[in-house]
PDB file of C-alpha atoms in Angstrom:
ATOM      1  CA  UNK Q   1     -19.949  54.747  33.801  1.00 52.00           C
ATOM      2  CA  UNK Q   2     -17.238  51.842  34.498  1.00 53.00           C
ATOM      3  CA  UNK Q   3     -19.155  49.746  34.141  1.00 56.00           C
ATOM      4  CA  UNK Q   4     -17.456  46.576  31.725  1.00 56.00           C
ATOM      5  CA  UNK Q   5     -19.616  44.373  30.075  1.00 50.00           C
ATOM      6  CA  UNK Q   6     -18.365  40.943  29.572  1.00 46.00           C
ATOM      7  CA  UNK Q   7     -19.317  38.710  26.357  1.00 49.00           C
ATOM      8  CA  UNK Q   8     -19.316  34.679  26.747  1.00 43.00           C
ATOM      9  CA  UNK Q   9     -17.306  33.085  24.019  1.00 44.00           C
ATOM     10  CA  UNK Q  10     -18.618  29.461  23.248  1.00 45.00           C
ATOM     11  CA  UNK Q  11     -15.185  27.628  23.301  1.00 48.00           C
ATOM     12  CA  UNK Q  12     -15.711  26.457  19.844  1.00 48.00           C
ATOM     13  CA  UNK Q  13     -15.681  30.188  18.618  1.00 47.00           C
ATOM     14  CA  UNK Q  14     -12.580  30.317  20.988  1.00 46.00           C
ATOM     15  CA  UNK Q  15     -11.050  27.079  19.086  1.00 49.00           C
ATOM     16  CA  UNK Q  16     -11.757  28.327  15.529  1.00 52.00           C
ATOM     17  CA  UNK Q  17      -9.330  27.841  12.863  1.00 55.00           C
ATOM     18  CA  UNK Q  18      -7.635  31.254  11.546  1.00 60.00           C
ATOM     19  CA  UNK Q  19      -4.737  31.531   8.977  1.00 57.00           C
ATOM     20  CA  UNK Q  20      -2.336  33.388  11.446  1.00 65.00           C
ATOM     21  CA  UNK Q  21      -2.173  30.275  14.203  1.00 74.00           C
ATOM     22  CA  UNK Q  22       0.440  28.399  13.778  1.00 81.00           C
ATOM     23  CA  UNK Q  23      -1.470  24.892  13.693  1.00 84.00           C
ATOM     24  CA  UNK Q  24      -2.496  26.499   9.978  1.00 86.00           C
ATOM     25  CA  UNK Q  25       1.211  25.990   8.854  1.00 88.00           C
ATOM     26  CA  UNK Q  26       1.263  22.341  10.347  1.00 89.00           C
ATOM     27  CA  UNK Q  27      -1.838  21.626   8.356  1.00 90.00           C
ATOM     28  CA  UNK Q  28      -0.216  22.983   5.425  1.00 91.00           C
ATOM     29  CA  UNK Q  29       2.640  20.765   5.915  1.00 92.00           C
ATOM     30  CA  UNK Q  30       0.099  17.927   6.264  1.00 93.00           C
ATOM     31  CA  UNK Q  31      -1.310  19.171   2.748  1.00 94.00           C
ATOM     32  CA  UNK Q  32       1.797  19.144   1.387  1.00 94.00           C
ATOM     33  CA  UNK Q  33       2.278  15.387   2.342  1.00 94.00           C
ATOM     34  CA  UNK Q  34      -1.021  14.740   0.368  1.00 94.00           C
ATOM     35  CA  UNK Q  35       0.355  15.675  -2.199  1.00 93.00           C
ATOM     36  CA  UNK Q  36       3.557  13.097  -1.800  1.00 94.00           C
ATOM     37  CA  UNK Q  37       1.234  10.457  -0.828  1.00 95.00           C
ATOM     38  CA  UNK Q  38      -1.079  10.933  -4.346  1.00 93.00           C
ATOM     39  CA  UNK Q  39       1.976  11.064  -6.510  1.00 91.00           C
ATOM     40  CA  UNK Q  40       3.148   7.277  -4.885  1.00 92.00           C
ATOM     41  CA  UNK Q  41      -0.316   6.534  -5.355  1.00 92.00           C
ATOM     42  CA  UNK Q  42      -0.079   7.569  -9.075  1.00 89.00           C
ATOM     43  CA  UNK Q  43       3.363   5.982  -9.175  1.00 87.00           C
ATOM     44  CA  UNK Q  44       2.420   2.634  -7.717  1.00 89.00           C
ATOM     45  CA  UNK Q  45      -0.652   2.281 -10.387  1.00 89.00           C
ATOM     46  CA  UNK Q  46       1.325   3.132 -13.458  1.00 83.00           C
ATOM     47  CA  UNK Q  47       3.682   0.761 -12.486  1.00 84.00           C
ATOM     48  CA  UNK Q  48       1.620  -1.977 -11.818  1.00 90.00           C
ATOM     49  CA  UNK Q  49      -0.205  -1.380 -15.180  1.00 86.00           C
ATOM     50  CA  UNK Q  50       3.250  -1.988 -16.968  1.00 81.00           C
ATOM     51  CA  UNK Q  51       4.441   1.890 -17.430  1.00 76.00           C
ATOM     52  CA  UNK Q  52       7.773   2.370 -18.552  1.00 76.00           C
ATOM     53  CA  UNK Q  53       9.328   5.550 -17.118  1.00 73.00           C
ATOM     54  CA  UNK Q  54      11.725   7.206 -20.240  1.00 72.00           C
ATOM     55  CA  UNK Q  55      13.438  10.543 -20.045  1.00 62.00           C
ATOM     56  CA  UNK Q  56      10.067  12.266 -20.861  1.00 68.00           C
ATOM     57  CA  UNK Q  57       7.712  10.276 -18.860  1.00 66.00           C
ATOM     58  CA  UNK Q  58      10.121  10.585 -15.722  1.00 70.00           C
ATOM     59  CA  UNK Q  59      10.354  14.654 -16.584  1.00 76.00           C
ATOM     60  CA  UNK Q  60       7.022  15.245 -16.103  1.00 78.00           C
ATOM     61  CA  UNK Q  61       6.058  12.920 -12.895  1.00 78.00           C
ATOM     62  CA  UNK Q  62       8.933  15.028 -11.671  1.00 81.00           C
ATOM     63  CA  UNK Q  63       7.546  18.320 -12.556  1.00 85.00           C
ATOM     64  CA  UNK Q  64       3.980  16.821 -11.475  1.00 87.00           C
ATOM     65  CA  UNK Q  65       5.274  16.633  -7.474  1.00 89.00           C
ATOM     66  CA  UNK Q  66       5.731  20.756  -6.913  1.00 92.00           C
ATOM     67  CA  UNK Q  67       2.267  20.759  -8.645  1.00 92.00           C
ATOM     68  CA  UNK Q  68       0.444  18.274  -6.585  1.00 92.00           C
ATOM     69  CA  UNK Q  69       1.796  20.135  -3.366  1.00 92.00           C
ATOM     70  CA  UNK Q  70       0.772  23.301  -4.556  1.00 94.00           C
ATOM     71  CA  UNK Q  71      -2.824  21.707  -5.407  1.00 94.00           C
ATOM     72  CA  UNK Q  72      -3.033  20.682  -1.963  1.00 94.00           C
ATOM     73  CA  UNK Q  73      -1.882  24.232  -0.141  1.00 93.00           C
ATOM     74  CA  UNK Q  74      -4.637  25.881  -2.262  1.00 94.00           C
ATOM     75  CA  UNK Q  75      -7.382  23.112  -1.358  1.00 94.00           C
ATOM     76  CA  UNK Q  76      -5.946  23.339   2.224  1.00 92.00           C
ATOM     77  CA  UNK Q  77      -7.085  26.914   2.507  1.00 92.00           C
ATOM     78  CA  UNK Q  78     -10.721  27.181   2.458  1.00 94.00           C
ATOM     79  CA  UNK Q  79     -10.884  23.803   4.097  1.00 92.00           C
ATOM     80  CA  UNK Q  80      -8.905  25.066   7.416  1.00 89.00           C
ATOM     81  CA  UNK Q  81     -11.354  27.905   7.353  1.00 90.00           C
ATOM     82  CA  UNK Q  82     -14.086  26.103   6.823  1.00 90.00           C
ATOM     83  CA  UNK Q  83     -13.496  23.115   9.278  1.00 87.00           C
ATOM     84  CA  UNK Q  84     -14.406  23.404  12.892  1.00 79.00           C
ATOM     85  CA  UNK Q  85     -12.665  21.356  15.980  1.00 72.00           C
ATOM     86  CA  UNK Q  86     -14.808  18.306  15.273  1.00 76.00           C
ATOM     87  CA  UNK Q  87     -13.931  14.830  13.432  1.00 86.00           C
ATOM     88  CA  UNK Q  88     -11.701  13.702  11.680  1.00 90.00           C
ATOM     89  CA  UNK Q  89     -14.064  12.441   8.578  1.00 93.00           C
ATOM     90  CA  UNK Q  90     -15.533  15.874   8.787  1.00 92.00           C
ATOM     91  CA  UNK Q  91     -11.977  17.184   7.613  1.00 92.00           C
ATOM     92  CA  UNK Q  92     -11.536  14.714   5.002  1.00 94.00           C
ATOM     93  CA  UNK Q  93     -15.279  15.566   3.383  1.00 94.00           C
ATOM     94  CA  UNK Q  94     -14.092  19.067   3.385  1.00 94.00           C
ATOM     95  CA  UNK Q  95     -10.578  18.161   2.327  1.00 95.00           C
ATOM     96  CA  UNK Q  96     -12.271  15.712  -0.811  1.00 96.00           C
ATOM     97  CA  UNK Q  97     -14.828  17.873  -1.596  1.00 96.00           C
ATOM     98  CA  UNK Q  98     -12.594  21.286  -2.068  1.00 96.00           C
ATOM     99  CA  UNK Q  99      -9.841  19.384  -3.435  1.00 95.00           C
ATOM    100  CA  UNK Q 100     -11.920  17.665  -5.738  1.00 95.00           C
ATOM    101  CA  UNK Q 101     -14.332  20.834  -6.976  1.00 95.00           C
ATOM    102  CA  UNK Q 102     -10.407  22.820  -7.824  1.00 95.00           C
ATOM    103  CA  UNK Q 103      -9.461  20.353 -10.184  1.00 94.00           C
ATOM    104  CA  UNK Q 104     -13.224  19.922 -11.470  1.00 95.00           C
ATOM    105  CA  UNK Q 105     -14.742  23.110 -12.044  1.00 96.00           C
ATOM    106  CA  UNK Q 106     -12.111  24.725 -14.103  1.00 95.00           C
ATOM    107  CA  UNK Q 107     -12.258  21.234 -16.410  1.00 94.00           C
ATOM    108  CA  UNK Q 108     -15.639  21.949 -16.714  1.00 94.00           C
ATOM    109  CA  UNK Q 109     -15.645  25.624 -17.138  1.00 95.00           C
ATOM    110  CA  UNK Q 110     -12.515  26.316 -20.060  1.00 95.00           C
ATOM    111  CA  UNK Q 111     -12.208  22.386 -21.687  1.00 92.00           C
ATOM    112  CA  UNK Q 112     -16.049  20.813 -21.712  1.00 92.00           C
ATOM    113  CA  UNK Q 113     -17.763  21.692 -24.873  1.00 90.00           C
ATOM    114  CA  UNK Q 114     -21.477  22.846 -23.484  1.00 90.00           C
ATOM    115  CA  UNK Q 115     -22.658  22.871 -27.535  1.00 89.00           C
ATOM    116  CA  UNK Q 116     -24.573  20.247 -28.231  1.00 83.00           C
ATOM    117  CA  UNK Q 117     -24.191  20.125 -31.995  1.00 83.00           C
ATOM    118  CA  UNK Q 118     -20.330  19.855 -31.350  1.00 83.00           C
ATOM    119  CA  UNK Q 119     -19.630  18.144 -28.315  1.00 82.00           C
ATOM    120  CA  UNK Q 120     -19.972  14.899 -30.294  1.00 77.00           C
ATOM    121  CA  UNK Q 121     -18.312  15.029 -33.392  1.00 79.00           C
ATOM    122  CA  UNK Q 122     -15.909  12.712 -34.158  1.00 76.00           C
ATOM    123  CA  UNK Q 123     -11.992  13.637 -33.888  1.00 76.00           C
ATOM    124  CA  UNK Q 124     -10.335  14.792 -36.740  1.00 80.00           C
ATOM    125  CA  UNK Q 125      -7.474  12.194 -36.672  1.00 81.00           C
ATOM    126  CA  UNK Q 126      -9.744   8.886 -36.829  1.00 80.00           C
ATOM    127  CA  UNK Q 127     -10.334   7.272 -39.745  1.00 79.00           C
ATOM    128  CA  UNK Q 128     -14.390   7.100 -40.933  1.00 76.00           C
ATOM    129  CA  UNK Q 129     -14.466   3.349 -40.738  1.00 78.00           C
ATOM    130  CA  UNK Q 130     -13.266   3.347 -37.067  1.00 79.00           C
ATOM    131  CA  UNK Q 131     -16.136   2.114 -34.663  1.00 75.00           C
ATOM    132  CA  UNK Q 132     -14.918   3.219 -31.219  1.00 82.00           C
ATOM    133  CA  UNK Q 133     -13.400   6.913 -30.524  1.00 80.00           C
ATOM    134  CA  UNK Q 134     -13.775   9.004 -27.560  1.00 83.00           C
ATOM    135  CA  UNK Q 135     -14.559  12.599 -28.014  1.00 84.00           C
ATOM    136  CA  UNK Q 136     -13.186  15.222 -25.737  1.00 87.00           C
ATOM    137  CA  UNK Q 137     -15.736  15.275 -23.742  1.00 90.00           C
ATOM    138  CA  UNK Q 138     -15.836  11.852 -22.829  1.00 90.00           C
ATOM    139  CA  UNK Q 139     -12.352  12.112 -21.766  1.00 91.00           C
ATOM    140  CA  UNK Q 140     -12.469  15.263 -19.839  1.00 94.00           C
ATOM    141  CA  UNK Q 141     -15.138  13.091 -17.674  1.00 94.00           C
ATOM    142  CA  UNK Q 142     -13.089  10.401 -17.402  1.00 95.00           C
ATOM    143  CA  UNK Q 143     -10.192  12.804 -15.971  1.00 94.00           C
ATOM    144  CA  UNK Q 144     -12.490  14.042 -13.582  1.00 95.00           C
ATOM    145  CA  UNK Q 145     -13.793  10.561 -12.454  1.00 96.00           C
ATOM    146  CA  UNK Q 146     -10.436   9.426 -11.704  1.00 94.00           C
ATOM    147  CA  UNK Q 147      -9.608  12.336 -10.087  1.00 94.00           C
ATOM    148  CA  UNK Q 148     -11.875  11.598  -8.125  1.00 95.00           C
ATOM    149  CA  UNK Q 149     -10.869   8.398  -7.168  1.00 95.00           C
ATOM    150  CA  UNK Q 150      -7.559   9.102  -6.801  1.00 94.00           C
ATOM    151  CA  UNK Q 151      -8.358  11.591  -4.123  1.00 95.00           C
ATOM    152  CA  UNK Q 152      -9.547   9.663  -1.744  1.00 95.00           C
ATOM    153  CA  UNK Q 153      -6.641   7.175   0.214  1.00 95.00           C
ATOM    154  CA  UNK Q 154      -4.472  10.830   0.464  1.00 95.00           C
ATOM    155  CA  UNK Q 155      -7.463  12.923   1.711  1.00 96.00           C
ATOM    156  CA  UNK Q 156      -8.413  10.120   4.129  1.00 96.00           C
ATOM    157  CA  UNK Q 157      -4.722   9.478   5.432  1.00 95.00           C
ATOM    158  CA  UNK Q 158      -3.894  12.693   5.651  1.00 94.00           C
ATOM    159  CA  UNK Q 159      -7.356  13.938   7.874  1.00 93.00           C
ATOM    160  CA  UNK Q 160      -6.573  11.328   9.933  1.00 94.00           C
ATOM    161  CA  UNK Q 161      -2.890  12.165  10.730  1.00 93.00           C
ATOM    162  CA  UNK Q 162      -4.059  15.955  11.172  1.00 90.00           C
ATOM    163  CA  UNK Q 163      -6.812  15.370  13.873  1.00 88.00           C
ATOM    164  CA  UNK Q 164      -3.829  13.168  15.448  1.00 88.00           C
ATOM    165  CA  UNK Q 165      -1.532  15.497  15.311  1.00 85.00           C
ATOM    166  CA  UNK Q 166      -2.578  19.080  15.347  1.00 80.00           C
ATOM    167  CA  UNK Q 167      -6.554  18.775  17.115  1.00 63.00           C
ATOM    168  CA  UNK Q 168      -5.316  16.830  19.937  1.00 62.00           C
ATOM    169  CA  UNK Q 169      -2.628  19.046  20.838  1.00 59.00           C
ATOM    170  CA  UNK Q 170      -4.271  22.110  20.339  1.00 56.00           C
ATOM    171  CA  UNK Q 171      -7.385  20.751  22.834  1.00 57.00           C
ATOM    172  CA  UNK Q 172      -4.122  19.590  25.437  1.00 59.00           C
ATOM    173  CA  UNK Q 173      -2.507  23.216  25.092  1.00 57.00           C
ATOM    174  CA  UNK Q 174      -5.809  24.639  26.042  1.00 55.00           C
TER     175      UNK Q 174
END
């Protein structure tokens, strides 16, 4: 009647990722420099491609950083469920791939026009001799492509600095 019965835990169950360890709020943190690393990112390519920074222009990169961190805490979330003790490249596709689908789906949901018949027509502020315009379509594709892009030196650095950081010393408190 005593009798215990005793259940074998692989030790990767044992090493799966929950929300209340505290490695969760060091990857956070490491989310959260994501974010700083894609705003110098962002920074260093406007300024290369002659950008002036005004009152305005500086206003909103400003307002852009709390943004960008809070981008990355919500991406963060389902990847440090999802991600299991394993590489560091394995992070980062989770890491690109949620980060990338948060900004992308609502685009693509609420601002792409799915009609055919008006997806293409032509803006109403260019003139009917102009040969070249881009509808909105066209440019909410073009967001999304170099979001894309943009994603990927942050998401990469930022794996990598996590598996350094928080997987190794989680498998040498163990």
């Amino acid at each position: 009647m005593g009798a215990k019965s005793v259940i074998f835990v692989p030790s990767e169950r044992r090493l799966a990722m929950k929300l209340t360890d505290k490695r969760f709020w060091k990857f956070e943190a490491m989310m959260l420099l994501c974010g700083v690393i894609l705003l110098c990112q962002m920074l260093v390519i406007l300024l290369c491609n002659g950008a002036e920074f005004e009152s305005c222009n500086g206003a909103v990169l400003i307002l852009l950083f709390p943004v960008l961190c809070l981008y990355f805490a919500i991406s963060g979330i389902p990847t440090w469920l999802v991600y299991k003790v394993n590489s560091w490249l394995k992070l980062a596709g989770y890491l690109y791939i949620f980060s990338a689908l948060l900004l992308i789906v609502p685009l693509l949901i609420f601002l792409y026009d799915w009609n055919p018949v008006t997806a293409n027509i032509r803006p109403e502020n260019i003139p009917a001799d102009e040969g070249k315009y881009i509808t909105d379509n066209e440019f909410i594709i073009t967001i999304c492509a170099v979001w894309t892009a943009l994603l990927i030196i942050p998401v990469m650095i930022t794996s990598y600095l996590t598996k350094r950081w928080i997987v190794n010393t989680k498998i040498t408190d163990n």
